[in-house]
JSON list of C-alpha atoms in Angstrom, two decimals:
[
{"chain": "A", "resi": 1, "resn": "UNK", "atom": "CA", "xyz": [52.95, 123.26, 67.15]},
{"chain": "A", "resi": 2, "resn": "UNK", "atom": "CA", "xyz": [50.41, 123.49, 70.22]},
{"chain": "A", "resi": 3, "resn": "UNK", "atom": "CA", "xyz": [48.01, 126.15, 70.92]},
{"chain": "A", "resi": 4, "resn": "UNK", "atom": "CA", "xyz": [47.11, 125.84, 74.43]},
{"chain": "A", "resi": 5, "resn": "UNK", "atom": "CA", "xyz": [43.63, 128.04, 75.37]},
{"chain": "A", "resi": 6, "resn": "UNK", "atom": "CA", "xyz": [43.63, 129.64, 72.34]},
{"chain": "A", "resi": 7, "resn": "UNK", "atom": "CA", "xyz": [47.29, 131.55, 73.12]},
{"chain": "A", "resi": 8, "resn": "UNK", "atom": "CA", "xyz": [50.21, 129.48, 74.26]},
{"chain": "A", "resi": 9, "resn": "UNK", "atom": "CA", "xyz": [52.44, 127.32, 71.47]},
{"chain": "A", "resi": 10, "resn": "UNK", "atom": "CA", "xyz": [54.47, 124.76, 72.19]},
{"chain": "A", "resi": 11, "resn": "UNK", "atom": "CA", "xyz": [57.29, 123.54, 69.18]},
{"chain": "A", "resi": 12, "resn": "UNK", "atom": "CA", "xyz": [58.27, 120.31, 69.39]},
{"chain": "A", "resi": 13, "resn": "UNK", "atom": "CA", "xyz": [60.61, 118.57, 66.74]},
{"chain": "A", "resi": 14, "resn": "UNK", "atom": "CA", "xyz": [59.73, 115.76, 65.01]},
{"chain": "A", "resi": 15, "resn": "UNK", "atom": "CA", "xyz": [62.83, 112.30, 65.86]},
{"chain": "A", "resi": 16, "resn": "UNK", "atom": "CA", "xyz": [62.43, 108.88, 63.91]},
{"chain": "A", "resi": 17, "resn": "UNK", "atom": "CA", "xyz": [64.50, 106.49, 65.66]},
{"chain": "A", "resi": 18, "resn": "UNK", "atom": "CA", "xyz": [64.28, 102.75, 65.49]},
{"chain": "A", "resi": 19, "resn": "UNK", "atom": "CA", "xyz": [61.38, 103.10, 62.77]},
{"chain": "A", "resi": 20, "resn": "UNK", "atom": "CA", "xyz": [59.46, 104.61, 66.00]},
{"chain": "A", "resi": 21, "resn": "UNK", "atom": "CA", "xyz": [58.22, 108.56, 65.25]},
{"chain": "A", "resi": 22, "resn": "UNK", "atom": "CA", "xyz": [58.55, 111.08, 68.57]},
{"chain": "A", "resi": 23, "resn": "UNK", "atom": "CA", "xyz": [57.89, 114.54, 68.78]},
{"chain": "A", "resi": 24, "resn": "UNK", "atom": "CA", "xyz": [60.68, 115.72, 71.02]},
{"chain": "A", "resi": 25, "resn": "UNK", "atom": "CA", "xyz": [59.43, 119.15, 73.05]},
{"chain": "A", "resi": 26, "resn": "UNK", "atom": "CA", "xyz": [61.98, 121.98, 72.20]},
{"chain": "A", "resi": 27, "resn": "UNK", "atom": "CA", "xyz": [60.48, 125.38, 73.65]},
{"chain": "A", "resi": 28, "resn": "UNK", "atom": "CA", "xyz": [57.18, 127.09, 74.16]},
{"chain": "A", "resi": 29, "resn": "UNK", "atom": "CA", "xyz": [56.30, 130.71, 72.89]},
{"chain": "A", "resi": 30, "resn": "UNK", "atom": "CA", "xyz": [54.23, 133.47, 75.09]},
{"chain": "A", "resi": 31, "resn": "UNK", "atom": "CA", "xyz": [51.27, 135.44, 74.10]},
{"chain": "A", "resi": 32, "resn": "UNK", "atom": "CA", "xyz": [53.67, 138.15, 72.71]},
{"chain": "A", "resi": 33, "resn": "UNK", "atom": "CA", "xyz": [55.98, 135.46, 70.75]},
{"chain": "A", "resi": 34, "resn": "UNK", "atom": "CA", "xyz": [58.97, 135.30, 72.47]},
{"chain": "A", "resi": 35, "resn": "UNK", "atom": "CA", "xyz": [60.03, 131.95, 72.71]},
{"chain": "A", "resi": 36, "resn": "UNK", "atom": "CA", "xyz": [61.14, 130.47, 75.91]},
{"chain": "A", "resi": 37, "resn": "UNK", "atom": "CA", "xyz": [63.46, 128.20, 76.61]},
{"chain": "A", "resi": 38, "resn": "UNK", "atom": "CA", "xyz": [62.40, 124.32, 78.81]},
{"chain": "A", "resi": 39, "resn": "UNK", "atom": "CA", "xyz": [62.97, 125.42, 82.43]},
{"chain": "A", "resi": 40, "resn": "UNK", "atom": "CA", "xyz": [63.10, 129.40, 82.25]},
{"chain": "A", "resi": 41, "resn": "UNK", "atom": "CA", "xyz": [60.43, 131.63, 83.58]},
{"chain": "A", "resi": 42, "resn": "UNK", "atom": "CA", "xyz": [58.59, 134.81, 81.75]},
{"chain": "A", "resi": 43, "resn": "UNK", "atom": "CA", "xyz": [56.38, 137.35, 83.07]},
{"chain": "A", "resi": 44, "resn": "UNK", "atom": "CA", "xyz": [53.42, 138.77, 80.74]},
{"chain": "A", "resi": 45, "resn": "UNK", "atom": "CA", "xyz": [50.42, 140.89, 82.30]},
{"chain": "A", "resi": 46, "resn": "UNK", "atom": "CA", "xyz": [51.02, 139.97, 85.73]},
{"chain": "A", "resi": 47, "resn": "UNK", "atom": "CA", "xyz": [51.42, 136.18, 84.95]},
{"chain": "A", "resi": 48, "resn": "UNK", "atom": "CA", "xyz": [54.35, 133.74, 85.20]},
{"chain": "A", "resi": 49, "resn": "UNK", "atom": "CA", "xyz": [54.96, 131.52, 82.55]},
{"chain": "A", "resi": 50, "resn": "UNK", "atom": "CA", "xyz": [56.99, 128.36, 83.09]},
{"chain": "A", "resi": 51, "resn": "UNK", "atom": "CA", "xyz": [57.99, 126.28, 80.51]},
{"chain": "A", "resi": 52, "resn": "UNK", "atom": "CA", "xyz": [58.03, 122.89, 81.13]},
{"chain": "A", "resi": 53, "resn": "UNK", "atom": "CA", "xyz": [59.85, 119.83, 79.30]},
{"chain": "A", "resi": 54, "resn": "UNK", "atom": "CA", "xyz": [56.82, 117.48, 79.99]},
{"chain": "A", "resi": 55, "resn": "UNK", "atom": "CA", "xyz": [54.66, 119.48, 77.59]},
{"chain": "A", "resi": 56, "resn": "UNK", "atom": "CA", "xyz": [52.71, 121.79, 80.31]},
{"chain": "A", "resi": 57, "resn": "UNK", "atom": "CA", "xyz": [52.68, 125.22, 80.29]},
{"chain": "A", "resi": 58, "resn": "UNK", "atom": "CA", "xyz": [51.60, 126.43, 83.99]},
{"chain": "A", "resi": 59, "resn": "UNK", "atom": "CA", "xyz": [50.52, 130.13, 84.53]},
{"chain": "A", "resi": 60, "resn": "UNK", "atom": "CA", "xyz": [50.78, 131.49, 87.89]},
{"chain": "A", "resi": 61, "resn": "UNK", "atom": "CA", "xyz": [48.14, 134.09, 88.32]},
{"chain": "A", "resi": 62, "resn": "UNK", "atom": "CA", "xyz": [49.63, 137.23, 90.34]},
{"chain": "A", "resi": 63, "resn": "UNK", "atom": "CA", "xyz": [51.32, 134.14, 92.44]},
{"chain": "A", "resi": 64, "resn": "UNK", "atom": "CA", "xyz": [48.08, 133.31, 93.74]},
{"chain": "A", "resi": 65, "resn": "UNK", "atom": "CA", "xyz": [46.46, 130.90, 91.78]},
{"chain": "A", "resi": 66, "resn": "UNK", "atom": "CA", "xyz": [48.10, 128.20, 90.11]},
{"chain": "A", "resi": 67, "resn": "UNK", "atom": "CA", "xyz": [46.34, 126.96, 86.83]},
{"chain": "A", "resi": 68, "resn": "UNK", "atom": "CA", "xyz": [47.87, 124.08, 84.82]},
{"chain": "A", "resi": 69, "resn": "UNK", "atom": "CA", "xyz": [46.99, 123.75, 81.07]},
{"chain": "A", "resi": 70, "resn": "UNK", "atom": "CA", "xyz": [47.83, 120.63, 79.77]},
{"chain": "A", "resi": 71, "resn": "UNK", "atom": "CA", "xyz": [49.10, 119.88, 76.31]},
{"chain": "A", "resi": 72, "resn": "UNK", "atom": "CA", "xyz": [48.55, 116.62, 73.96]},
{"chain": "A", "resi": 73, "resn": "UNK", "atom": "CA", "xyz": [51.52, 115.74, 72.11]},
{"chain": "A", "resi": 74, "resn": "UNK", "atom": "CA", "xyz": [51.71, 116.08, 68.71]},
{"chain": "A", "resi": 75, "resn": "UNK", "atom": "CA", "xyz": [49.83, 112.93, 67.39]}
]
């Protein structure tokens, strides 16, 4: 798990393949839990939230202002 600016989560699984460990990004959640699916869109308090497979969540701010928060993977 991921907490990106103190809200956002990201869950990524955990793969082991060729002795090599890599945290495979399954879905992020919003600031009221629901969890959203790599590629769909959700609106909370006037903001877009896009989950992305590449492990960035990007808010769109009253589609306006684009901020991008960007996410570490899972060490």
């Amino acid at each position: 798990r991921h907490v990106v600016d103190g809200k956002f989560v990201f869950i990524c699984e955990r793969s082991k393949t060729n002795k090599k460990i890599r945290h495979i990004f399954r879905h992020c959640i919003t600031p009221n839990g629901e969890a959203i699916p790599t590629g769909e869109k959700r609106k909370h308090k006037n903001k877009v939230y896009l989950c992305k497979s590449d492990a960035e969540l990007i808010v769109v701010d009253n589609g306006k202002k684009w901020k991008t928060f960007a996410v570490q993977r899972m060490p």
